[in-house]
Coordinates of C-alpha atoms and ligand atoms in Angstrom, one line a residue:
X1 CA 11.3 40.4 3.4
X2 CA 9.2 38.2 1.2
X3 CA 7.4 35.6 3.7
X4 CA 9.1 32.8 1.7
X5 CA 12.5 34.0 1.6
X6 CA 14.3 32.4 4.4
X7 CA 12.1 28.8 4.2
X8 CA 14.1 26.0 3.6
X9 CA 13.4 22.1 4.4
X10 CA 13.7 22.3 7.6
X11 CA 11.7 24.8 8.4
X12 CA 8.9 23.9 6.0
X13 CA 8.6 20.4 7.7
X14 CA 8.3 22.2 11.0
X15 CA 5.4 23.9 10.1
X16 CA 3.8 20.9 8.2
X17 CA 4.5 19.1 11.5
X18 CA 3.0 21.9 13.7
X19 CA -0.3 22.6 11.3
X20 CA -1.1 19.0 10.9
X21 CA 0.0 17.5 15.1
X22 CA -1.2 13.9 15.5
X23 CA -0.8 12.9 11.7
X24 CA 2.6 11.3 11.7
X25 CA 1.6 9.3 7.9
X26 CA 0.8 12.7 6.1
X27 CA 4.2 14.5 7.7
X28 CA 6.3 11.6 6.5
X29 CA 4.9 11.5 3.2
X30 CA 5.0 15.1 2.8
X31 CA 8.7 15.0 3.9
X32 CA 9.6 12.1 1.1
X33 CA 8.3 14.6 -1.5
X34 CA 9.9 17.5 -0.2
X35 CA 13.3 16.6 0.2
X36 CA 13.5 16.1 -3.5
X37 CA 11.1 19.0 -4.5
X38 CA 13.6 21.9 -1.9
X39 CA 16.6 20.6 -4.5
X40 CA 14.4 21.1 -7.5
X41 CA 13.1 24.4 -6.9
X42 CA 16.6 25.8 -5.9
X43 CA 16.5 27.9 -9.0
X44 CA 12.7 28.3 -9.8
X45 CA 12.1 30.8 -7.6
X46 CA 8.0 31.1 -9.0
X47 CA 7.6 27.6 -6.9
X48 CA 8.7 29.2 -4.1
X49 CA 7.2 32.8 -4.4
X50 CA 3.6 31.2 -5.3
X51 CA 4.1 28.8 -2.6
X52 CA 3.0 25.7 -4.6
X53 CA 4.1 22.7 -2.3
X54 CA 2.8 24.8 0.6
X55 CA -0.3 24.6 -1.2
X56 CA -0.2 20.9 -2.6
X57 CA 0.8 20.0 0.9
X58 CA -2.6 21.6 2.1
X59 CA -6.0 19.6 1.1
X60 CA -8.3 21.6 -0.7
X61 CA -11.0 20.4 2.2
X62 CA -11.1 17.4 4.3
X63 CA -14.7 16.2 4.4
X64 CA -15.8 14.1 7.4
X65 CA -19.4 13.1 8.5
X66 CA -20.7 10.2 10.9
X67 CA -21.8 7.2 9.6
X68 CA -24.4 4.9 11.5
X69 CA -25.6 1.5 10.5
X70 CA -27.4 -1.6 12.3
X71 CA -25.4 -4.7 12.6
X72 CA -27.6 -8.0 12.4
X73 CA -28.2 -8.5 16.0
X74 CA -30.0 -4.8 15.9
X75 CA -26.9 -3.0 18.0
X76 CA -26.2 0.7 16.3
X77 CA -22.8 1.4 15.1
X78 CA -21.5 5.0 14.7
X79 CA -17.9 4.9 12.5
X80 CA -16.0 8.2 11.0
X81 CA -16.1 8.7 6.9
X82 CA -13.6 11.0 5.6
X83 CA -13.2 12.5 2.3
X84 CA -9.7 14.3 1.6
X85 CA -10.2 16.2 -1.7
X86 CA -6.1 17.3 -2.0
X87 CA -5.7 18.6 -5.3
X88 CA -7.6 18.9 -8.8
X89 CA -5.5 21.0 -10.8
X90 CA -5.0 18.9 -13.4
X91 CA -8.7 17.0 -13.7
X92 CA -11.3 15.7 -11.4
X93 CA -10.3 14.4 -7.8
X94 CA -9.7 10.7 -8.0
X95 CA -8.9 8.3 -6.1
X96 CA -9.4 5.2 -3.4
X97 CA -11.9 4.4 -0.5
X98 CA -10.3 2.6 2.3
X99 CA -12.2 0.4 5.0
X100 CA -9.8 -0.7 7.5
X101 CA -9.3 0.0 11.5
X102 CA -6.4 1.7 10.9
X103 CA -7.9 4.3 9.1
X104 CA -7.8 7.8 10.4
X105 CA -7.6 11.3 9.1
X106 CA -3.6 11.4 9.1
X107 CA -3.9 8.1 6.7
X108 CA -6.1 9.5 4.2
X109 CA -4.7 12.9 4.2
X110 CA -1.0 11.0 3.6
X111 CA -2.5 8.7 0.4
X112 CA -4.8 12.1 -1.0
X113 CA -1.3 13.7 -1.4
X114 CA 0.5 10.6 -2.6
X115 CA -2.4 10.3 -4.8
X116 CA -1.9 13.3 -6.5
X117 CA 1.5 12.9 -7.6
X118 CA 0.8 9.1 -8.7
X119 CA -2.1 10.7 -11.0
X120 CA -0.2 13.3 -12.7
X121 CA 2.5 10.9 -13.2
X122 CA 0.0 8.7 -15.6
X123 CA -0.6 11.4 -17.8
X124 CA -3.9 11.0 -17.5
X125 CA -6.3 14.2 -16.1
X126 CA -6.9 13.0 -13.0
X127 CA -6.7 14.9 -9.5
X128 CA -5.6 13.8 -6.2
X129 CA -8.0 12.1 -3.3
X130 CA -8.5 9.6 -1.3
X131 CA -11.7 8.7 1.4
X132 CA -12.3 5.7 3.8
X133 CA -13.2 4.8 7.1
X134 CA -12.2 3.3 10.1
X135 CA -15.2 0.6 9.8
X136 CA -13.3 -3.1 10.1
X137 CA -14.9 -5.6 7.4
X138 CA -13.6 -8.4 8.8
X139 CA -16.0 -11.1 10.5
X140 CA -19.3 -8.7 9.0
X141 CA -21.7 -10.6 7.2
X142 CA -22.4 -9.7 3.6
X143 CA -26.0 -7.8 4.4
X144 CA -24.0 -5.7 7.2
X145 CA -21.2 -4.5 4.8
X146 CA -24.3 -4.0 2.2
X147 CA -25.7 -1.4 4.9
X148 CA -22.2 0.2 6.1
X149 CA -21.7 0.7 2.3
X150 CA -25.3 2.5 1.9
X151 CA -25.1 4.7 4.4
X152 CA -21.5 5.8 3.8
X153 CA -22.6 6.8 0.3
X154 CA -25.7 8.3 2.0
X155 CA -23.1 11.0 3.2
X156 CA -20.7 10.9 0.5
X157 CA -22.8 11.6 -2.6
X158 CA -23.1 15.3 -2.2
X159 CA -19.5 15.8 -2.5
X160 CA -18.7 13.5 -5.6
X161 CA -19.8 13.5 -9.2
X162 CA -18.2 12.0 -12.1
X163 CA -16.4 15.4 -13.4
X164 CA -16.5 16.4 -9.6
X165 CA -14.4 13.7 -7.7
X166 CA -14.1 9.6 -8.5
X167 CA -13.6 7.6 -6.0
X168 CA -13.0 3.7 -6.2
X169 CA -11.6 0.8 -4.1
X170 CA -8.7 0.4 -1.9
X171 CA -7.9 -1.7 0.9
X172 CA -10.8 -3.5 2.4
X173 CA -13.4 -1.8 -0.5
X174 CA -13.6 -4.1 -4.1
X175 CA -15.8 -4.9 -6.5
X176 CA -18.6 -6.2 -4.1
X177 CA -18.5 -2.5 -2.1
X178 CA -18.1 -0.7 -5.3
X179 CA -21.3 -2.3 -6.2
X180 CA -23.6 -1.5 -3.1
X181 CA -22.2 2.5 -3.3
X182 CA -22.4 2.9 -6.7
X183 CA -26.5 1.6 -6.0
X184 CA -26.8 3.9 -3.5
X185 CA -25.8 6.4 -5.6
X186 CA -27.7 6.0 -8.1
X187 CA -30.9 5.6 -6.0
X188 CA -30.3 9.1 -4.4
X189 CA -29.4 10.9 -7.3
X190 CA -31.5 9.1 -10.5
X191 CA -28.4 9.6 -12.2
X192 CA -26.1 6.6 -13.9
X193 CA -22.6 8.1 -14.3
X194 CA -19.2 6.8 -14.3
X195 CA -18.9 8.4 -10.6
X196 CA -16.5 5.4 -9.0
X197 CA -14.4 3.1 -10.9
X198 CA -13.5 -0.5 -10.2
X199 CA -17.5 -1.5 -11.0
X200 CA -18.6 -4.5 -12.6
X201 CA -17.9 -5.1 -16.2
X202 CA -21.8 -5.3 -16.9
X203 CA -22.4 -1.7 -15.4
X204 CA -20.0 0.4 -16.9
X205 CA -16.4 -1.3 -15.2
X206 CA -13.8 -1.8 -17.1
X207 CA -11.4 -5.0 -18.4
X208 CA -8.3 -5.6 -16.5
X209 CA -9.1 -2.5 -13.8
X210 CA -8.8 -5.9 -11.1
X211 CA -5.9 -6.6 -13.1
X212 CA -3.8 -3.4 -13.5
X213 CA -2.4 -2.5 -9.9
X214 CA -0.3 -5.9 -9.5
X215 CA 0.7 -6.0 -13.4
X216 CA 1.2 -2.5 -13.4
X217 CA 3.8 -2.9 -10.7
X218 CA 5.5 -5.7 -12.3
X219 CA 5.9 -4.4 -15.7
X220 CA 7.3 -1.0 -13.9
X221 CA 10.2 -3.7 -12.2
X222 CA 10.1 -5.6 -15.8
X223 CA 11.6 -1.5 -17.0
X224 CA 14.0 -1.2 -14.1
X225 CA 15.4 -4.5 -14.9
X226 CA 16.2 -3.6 -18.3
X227 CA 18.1 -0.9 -17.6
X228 CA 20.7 -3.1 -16.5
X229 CA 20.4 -5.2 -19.5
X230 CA 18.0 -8.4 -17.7
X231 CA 14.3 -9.6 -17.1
X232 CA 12.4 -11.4 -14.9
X233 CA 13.5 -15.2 -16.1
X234 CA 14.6 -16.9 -13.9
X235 CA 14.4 -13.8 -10.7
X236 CA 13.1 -14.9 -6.7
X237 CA 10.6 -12.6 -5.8
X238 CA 9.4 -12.1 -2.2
X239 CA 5.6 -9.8 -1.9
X240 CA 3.9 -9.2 1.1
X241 CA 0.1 -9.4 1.1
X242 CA -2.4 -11.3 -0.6
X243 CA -4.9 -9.4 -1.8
X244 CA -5.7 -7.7 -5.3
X245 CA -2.3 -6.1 -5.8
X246 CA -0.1 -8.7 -4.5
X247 CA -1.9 -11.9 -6.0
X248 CA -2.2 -10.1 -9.5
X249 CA 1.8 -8.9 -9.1
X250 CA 2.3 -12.7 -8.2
X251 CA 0.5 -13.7 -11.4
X252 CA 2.4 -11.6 -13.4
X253 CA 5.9 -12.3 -12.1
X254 CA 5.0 -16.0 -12.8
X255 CA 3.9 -15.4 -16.4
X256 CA 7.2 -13.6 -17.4
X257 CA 9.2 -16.2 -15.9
X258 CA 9.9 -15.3 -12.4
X259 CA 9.6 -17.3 -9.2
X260 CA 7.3 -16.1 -6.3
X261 CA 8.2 -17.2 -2.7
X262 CA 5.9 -15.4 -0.6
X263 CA 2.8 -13.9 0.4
X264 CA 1.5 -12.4 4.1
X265 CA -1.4 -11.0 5.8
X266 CA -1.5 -9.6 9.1
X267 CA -1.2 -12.8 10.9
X268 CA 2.7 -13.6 9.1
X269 CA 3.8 -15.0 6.2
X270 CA 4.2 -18.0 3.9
X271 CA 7.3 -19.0 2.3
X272 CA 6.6 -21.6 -0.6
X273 CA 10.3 -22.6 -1.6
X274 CA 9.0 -24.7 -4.3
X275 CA 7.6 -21.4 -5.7
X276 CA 4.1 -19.9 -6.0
X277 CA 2.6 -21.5 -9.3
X278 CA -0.8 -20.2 -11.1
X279 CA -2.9 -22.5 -9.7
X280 CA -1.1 -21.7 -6.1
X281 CA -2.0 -18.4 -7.2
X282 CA -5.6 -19.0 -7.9
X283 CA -6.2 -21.2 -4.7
X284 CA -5.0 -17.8 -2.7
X285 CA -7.5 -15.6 -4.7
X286 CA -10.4 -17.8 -4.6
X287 CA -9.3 -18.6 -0.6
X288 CA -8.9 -15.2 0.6
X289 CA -11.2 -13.0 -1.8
X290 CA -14.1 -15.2 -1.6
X291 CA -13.8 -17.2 1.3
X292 CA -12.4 -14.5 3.4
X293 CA -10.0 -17.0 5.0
X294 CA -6.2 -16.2 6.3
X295 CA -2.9 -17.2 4.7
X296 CA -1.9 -19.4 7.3
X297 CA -4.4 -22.1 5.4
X298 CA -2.1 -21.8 2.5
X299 CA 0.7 -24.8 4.5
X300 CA -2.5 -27.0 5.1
X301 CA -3.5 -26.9 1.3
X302 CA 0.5 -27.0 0.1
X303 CA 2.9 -28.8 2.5
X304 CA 6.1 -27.8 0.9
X305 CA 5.3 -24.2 2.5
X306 CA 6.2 -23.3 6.0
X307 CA 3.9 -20.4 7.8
X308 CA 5.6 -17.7 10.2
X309 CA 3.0 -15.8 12.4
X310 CA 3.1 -12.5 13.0
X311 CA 6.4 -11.9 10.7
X312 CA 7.2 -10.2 7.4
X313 CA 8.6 -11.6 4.9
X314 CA 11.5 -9.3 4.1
X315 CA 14.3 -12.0 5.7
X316 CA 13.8 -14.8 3.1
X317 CA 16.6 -14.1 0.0
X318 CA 15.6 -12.8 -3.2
X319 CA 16.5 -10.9 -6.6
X320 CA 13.2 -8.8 -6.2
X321 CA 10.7 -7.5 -3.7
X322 CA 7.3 -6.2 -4.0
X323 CA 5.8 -5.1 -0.6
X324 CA 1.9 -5.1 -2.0
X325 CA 0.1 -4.7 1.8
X326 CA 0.1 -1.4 3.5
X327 CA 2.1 1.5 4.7
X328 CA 5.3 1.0 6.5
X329 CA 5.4 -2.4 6.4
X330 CA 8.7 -2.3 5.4
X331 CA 11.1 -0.7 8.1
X332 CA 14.8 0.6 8.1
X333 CA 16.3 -2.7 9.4
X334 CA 14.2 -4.6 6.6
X335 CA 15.8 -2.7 4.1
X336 CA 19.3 -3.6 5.3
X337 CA 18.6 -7.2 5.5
X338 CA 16.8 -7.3 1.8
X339 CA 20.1 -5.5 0.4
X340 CA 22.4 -7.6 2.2
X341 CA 20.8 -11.2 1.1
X342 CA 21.2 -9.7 -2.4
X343 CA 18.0 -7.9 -3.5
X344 CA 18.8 -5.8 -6.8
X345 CA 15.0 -3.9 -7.0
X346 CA 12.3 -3.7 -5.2
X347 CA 9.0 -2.2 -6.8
X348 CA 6.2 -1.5 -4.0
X349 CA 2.4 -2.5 -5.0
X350 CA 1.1 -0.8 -1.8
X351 CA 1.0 2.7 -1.0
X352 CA 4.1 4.4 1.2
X353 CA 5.3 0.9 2.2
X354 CA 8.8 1.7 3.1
X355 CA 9.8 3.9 6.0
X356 CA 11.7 7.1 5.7
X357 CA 14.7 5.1 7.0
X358 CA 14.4 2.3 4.7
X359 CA 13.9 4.9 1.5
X360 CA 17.1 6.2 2.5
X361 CA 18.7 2.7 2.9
X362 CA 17.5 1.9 -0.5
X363 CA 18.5 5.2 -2.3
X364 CA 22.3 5.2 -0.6
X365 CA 23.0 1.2 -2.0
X366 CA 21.4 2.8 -5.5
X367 CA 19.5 -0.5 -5.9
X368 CA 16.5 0.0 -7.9
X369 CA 13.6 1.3 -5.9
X370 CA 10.5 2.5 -7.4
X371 CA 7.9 4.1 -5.3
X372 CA 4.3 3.4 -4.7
X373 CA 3.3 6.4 -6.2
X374 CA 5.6 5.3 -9.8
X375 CA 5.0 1.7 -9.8
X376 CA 1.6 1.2 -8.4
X377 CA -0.1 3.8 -10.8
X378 CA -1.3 1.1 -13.2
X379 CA -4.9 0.6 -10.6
X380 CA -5.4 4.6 -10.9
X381 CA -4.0 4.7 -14.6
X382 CA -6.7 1.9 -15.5
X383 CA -9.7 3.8 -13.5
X384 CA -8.8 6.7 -15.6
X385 CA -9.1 4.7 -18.9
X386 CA -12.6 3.5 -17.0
X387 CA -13.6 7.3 -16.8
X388 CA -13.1 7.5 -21.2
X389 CA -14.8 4.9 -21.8
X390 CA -17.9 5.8 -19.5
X391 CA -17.5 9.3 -20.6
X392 CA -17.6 7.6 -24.3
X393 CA -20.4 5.2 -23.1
X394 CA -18.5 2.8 -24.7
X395 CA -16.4 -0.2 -23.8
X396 CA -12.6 -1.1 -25.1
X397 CA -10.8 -4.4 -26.1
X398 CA -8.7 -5.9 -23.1
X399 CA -5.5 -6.2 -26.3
X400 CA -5.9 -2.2 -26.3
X401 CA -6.3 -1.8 -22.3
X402 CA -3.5 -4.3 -21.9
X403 CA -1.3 -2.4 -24.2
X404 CA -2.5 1.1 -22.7
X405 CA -1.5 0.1 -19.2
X406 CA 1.8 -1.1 -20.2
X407 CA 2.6 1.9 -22.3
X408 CA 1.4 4.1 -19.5
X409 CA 4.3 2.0 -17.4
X410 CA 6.6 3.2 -19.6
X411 CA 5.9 6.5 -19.4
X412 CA 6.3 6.6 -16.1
X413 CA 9.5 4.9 -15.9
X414 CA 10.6 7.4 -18.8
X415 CA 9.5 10.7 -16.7
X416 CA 11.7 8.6 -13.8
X417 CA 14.7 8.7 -15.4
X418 CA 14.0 12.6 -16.7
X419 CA 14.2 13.6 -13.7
X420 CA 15.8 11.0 -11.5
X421 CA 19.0 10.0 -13.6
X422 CA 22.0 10.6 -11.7
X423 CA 24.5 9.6 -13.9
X424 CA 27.2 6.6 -13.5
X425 CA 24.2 4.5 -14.1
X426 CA 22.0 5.2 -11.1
X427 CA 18.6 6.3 -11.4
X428 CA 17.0 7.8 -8.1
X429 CA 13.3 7.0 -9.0
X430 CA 11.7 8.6 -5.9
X431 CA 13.5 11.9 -6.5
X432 CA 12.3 11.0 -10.8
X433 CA 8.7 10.4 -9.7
X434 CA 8.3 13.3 -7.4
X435 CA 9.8 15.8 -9.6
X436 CA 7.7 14.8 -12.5
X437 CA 4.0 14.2 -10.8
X438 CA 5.1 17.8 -8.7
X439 CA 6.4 19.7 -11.6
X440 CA 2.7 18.8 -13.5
X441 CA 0.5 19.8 -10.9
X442 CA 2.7 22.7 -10.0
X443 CA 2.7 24.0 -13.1
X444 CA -1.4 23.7 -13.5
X445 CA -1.4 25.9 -10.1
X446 CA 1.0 28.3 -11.2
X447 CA -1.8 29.5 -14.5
X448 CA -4.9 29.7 -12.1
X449 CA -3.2 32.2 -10.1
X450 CA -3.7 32.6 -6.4
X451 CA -6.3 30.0 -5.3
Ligands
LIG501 N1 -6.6 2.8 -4.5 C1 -5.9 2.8 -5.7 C2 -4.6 3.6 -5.5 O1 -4.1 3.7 -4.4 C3 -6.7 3.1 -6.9 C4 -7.4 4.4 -6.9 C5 -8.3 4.6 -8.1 O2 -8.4 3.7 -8.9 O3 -8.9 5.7 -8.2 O4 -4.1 4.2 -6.5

């Protein structure tokens, strides 16, 4: 008997769950993709035989290394860096560097996979990665990042390379970090390449990458909504976070007519019933990005808000939701209360932010649920327009990027419903998105042969 013949779901996950013990993010993100991918391949037996999602669901190599630096009252600080190459069938490795505390191998390993599905799905040649470390950013001083950045890329630049594998930002990594590893880079290897994206506009970065997460995820809700005929005039919106993605998803919901009534961090939320304007917007940016300050401020500068600590936000009634700050953030019960307030779509900025449990709360109401790896591929999508026009050594109109990005959208949503259309109306756009980004990558593996 072939080895594959008598594997189905269940048994797969169990031996996901027993090669990978200890990494309960990559197992559950594994598990959302193969629940749809077993129902798919029921009559392509090839998938099976070749073992592809065996192989997908097993990084090509997990690079991790120590990485010491001096903090500025002399003390030596040893973190972990991790690089999880996970797939490049279909181009380069690309993808994010994460700073954060919570960062471990189980985290990167889960957003390299996810990553590789959310870059096939842009149509753009782009593999699947992801790195990071568990170094916390939060109370360093400028100089000490500087030095946690240069000797992280110290490491790191002997497994990267611009037709190699990309990285670029993520949580906790943005332009400012992108900067001090890209002149690290450069000072080890003599070489100016377009080896990260997300860099500054006057060294080879590109218009509206900053952008392109939080609009991307927008316009990808702005295509659910029309498929029931309506738009964003007029809509409540609730997001978590306030960083990049959710301030730039707040921006756009506001320009196309929608009203934003919250925005978190990890001390709670604030819910502005008057709605978050532009300038409300801007204050949040400029307060948070650059001043490194916490939401709660927000009540102090704009009294008409109310702050609640240590909650999120998913109580407070709305039309649409976009969780845009980190994974599982948004649980089971969450999902229940969002649907039973009223909430028609939700579109998620951030990366695997709803449980298993809430997925499948989502999918059995059929409201319209996009997945991180659909509706957040705008960021990816736009570093992979960076890559052309570094590759071209040439830089493009933010008309033609604009338009780029929000065709790219749309060809997303349109592989979606491909795959994900289940008639009477109701699209399942998980089951759309990992069909689609599986079914590209797949059949990349399937003509190299065994590899
Ligand atoms: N970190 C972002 C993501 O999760 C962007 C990655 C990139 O631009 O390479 O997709």
């Amino acid at each position: 008997m072939a080895v594959t013949d008598h594997v189905d779901l269940n048994g797969f996950m169990e031996g996901v769950k027993k090669r990978n013990p200890y990494q309960p993010e990559f197992v559950q993100a594994v598990q959302e993709v193969a629940e749809d991918i077993f129902e798919f391949m029921q009559d392509k037996e090839e998938y099976h035989s070749q073992q592809i999602l065996r192989r997908i669901a097993e990084p090509d190599r997990v690079v991790s290394f120590r990485v010491c630096w001096e903090d500025d009252a002399g003390n030596i600080r040893v973190q972990r860096g991790w690089r999880v190459q996970n797939n490049n069938a279909i181009g380069p490795y690309k993808g994010g560097i994460r700073f954060h505390p919570s960062v471990t191998e189980s985290v990167l390993k889960f957003l390299a996979f996810e990553q590789t599905f959310k870059n096939a799905l842009t149509g753009l040649p782009m593999g699947g990665g992801k790195g990071g470390s568990n170094f916390n950013p939060k109370g360093k001083s400028v100089r000490e990042i500087m030095r946690f950045c240069q000797s992280f890329m110290t490491e790191l630049y002997r497994h990267i390379g611009a037709d190699i594998d990309v990285p670029a930002g993520d949580i906790g990594v943005g332009g400012r970090e992108i900067g001090f590893m890209f002149g690290q880079y450069k000072r080890i290897t003599n070489n100016f390449t377009g080896v990260l994206t997300g860099k500054g506009l006057e060294w080879g970065g590109s218009l509206i990458r900053t952008e392109a997460t939080g609009y991307g995820a927008v316009y990808f809700l702005a295509n659910m909504l029309a498929t029931k005929g309506e738009d964003l005039t007029g809509k409540t919106a609730v997001i978590s976070g306030s960083g990049n993605v959710a301030t730039h998803a707040a921006e756009k919901i506001v320009q196309l007519g929608g009203k934003v009534l919250t925005l978190s961090d990890s001390g709670g939320f604030i819910h502005d019933p008057d709605g978050i304007t532009q300038d409300k917007i801007d204050w949040v940016k400029t307060h948070k990005t650059h001043r490194r300050g916490r939401i709660e401020e927000y009540v102090e500068a704009f009294p008409g808000a109310t702050f609640h600590a240590g909650k999120t936000p998913w109580g407070v009634p709305c039309d649409v939701a976009l969780p845009c700050a980190t994974q599982n953030e948004l649980l089971g019960e969450d999902a229940k209360t969002l649907v039973a307030n009223g909430c028609r779509a939700v579109s998620e900025g951030a990366n695997m932010p709803t449980d298993l449990d809430g997925v499948h709360t989502f999918k059995h109401h059929k409201i319209l649920y996009a997945p991180g790896k659909a509706s957040n591929a705008g960021g990816v999508a736009v570093s992979g327009l960076e890559m052309s026009q570094n590759s071209e050594r040439r830089s493009w109109k933010e008309e033609e990027l604009q338009q780029m990005l929000k065709d790219i959208m749309s060809g997303i949503h349109n592989s979606c419903i491909k795959y994900g259309d289940q008639g009477g109306g109701y699209i399942d756009y998980v089951k759309g998105a990992n069909i689609a980004g599986f079914k590209k990558v797949a059949d990349a593996m399937l003509a190299f042969g065994v590899v």
